[in-house]
XYZ file of C-alpha atoms in Angstrom:
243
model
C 153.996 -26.813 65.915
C 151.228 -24.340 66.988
C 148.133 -25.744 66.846
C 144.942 -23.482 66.464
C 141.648 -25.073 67.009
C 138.622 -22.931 66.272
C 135.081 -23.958 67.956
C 132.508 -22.868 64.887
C 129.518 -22.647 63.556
C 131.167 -21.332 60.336
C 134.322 -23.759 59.509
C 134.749 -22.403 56.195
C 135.985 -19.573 57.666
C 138.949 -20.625 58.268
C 141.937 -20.357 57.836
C 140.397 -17.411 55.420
C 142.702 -14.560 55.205
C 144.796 -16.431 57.635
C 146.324 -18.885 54.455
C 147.697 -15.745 52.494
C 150.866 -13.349 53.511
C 152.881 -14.057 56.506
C 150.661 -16.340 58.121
C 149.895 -18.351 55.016
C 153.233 -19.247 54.333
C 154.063 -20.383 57.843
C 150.633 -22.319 57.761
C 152.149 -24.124 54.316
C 155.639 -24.339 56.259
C 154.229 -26.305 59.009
C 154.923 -23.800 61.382
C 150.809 -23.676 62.727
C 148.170 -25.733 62.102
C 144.583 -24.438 61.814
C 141.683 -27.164 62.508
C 138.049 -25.737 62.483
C 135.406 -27.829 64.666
C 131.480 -27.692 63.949
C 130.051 -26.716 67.041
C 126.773 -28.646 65.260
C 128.450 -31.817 65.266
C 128.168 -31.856 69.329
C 124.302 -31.372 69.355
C 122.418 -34.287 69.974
C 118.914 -33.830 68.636
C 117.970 -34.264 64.866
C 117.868 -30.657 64.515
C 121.059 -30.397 65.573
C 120.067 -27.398 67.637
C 122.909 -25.348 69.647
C 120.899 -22.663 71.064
C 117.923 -22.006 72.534
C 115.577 -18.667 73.981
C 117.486 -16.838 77.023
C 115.944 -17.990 80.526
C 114.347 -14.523 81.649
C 113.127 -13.944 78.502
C 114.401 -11.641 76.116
C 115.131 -11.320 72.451
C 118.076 -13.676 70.457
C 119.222 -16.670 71.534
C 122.192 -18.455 73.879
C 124.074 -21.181 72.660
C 123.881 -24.086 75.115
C 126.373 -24.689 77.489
C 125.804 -28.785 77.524
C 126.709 -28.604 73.192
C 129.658 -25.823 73.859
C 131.107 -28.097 76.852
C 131.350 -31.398 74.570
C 132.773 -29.647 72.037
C 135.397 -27.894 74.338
C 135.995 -31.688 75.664
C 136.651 -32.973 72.168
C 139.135 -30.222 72.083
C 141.029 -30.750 74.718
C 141.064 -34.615 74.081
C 142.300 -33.589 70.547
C 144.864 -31.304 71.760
C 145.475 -31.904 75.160
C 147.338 -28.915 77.269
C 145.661 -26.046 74.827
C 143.910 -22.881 76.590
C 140.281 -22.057 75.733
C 139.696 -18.528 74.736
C 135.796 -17.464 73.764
C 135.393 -14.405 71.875
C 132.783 -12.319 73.406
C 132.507 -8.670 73.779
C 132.017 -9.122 78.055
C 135.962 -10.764 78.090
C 139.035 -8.848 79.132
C 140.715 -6.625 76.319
C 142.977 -8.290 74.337
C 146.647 -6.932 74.598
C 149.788 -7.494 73.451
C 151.112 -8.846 76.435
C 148.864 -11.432 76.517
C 148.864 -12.455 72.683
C 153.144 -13.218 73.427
C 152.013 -15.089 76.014
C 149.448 -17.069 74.071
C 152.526 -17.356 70.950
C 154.853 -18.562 73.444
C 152.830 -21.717 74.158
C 151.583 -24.588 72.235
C 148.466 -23.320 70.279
C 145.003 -22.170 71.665
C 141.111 -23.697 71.310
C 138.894 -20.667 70.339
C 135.219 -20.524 70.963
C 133.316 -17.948 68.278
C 130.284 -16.564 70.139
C 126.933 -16.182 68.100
C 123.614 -14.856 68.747
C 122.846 -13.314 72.117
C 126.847 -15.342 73.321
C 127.846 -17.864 75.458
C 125.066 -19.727 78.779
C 127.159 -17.995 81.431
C 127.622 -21.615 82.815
C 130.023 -23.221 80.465
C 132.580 -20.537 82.375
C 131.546 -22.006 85.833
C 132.325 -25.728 84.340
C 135.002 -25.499 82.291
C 138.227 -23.818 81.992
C 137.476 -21.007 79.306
C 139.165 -17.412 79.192
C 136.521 -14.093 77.835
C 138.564 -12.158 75.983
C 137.460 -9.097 73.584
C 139.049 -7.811 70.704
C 137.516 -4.149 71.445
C 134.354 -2.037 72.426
C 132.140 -2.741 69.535
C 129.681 -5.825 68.607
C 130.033 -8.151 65.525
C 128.010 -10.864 64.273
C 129.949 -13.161 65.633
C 133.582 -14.351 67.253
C 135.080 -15.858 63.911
C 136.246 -12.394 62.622
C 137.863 -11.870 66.501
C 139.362 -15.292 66.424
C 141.021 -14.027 62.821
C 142.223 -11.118 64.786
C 143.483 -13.112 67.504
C 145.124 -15.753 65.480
C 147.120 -13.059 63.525
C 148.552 -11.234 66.175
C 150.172 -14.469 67.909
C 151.094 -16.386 64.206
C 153.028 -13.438 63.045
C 155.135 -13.751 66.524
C 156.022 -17.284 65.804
C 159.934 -18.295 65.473
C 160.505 -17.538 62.155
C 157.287 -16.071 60.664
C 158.780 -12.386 60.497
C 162.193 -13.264 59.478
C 164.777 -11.245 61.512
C 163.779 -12.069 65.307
C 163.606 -8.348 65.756
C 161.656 -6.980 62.876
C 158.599 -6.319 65.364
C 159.862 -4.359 68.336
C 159.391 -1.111 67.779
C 155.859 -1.929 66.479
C 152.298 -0.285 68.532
C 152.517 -1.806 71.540
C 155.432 -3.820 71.746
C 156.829 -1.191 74.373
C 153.926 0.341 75.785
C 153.556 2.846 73.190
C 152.008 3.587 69.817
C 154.531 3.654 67.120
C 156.395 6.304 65.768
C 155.715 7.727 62.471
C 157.013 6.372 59.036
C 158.556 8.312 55.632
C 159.512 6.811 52.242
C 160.837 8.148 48.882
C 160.000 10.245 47.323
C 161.493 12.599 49.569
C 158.543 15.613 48.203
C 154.880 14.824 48.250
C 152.576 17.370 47.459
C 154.643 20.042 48.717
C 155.464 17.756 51.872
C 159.107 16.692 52.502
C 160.465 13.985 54.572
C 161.581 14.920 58.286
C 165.294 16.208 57.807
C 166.782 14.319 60.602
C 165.682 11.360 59.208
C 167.991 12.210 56.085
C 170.595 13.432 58.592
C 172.169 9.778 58.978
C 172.684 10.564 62.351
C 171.514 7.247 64.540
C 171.041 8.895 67.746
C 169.345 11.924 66.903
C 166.760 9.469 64.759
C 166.617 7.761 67.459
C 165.710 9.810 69.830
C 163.358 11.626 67.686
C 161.427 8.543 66.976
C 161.340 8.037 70.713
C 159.934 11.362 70.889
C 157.100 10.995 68.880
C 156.246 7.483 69.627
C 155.872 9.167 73.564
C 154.236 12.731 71.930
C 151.742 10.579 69.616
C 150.659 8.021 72.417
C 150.038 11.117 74.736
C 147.853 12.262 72.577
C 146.124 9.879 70.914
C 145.885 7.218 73.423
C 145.846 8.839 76.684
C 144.832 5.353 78.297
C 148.162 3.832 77.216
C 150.484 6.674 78.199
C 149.082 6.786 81.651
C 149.838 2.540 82.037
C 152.882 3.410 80.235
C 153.895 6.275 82.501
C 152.876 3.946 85.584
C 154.850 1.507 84.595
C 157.849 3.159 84.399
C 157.967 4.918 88.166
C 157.637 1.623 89.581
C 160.690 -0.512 91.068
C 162.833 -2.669 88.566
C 162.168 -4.974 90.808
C 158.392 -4.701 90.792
C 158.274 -4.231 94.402
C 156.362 -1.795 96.269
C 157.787 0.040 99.069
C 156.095 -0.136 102.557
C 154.425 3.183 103.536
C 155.247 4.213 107.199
C-alpha cells in the first residue's frame, strides 16, 4: 500500500478532495493510505508554539526547526523508508518525472510550509526534499501537498484502469497534449477536425503528434526546448568526447 503522511497544521484537510473521484475510490480500496500529523502535537511548551519571529528581523514568522524535526522523526519511525518532501515555493519544480518516481515507491511524508516557511536548518539536519508546485505563493503547503498527492495516486497500479489510459497525457512525453473533439460533430458553426472522422489511424496519429509538438512550441517554449534537447542526444545518454 502507498502510504501518504502529511506534516500539518491543518489535519482536517485531508484527505479533502483527495477521498472523492479516482483517488477516493482507491483510498476506500486500500490502494493508499492518507494519515495527517499535527505539527502542534510536537511542540513542547503549553502554548504549543511552532514558530517564532525570523532571526534578522523581519515581518511573519518561521516555524521551528527543533518542532518540524520531531515531527519528521515520528514520521519516519511511523513509516520507516518514506521520503520527506516540504512544500515551499524556494524547492525544485515539481515534474512529472519526478511524481513517477515518487508513485513508484512506497508512499511519501509531506511537510506543509506556513507563515514566512521552513528555519533553513531542518534541511541541514534532516533528510527533507524542497519541492514547488509553481511560481506563485499560497497560504500555505496543504493545497501543494493536494496537488502533489494527486498526480502520484492517480499513477498507482490500478487507479486509472487500463495501464495505459495516461500516456499521451501533458507531460507524459515531454510535450503538452494534443487537442480533444466530441459529438456533436457542429458547435456554433465549428466542426470537428475531418481527419479525425477519417478513421484513418496513422494520419490521426500523426496529426495528433503534430499538434501536441505545434502547441508545446508555442505555448510552452521552455518544454519544447528540454524536449528538443532531449531528443538529439545519444540513446545511450552518452556524450561524445570533443577533440
Amino acid at each position: 500500500m502507498f502510504i501518504a503522511q502529511i506534516i500539518t497544521l491543518y489535519p482536517d484537510m485531508f484527505p479533502g478532495p483527495l477521498g472523492q473521484s479516482l483517488a477516493g475510490r482507491a483510498l476506500r480500496e486500500e490502494r493508499w493510505r492518507c494519515d495527517a500529523i499535527q505539527l502542534r502535537d510536537f511542540a513542547t511548551d503549553r502554548h504549543r508554539s511552532v514558530d517564532d519571529t525570523p532571526a534578522g528581523g523581519g515581518a511573519g514568522m518561521v516555524l521551528r526547526a527543533d518542532v518540524l524535526a520531531r515531527a519528521v522523526d515520528h514520521a519516519a519511525a511511523m513509516a520507516p523508508g518514506l521520503p520527506v518532501l516540504a512544500l515551499t515555493p524556494r524547492g525544485a519544480p515539481l515534474t512529472q518525472e519526478r511524481v513517477r518516481q515518487l508513485a513508484t515507491g512506497p508512499g511519501l511524508t509531506l511537510l506543509c510550509g506556513r507563515f514566512e516557511g521552513f528555519d533553513e536548518r531542518l534541511f541541514e539536519g534532516r533528510a527533507v526534499e524542497p519541492v514547488s508546485i509553481g511560481d506563485y505563493v499560497l497560504s500555505g503547503g496543504e493545497m501543494g501537498a493536494l496537488v502533489l498527492l494527486d498526480a502520484c495516486v492517480r499513477l498507482l497500479p490500478g487507479v486509472m484502469g487500463a495501464a495505459s489510459s495516461g500516456d499521451d497525457e501533458s507531460f507524459e512525453q515531454g510535450l503538452l497534449e494534443y487537442p480533444h473533439y466530441t459529438r456533436p460533430f457542429e458547435w456554433e458553426g465549428r466542426t470537428i477536425p475531418e481527419v479525425l472522422r477519417s478513421g484513418d489511424h496513422a494520419r490521426i496519429a500523426a496529426w495528433r503528434k503534430s499538434m501536441a509538438e505545434t502547441d508545446t512550441r508555442l505555448r510552452r517554449p521552455d518544454l519544447w526546448e528540454r524536449h528538443e534537447g532531449a531528443r538529439v542526444q545519444p540513446p545511450s545518454g552518452a556524450r561524445r568526447d570533443k577533440d
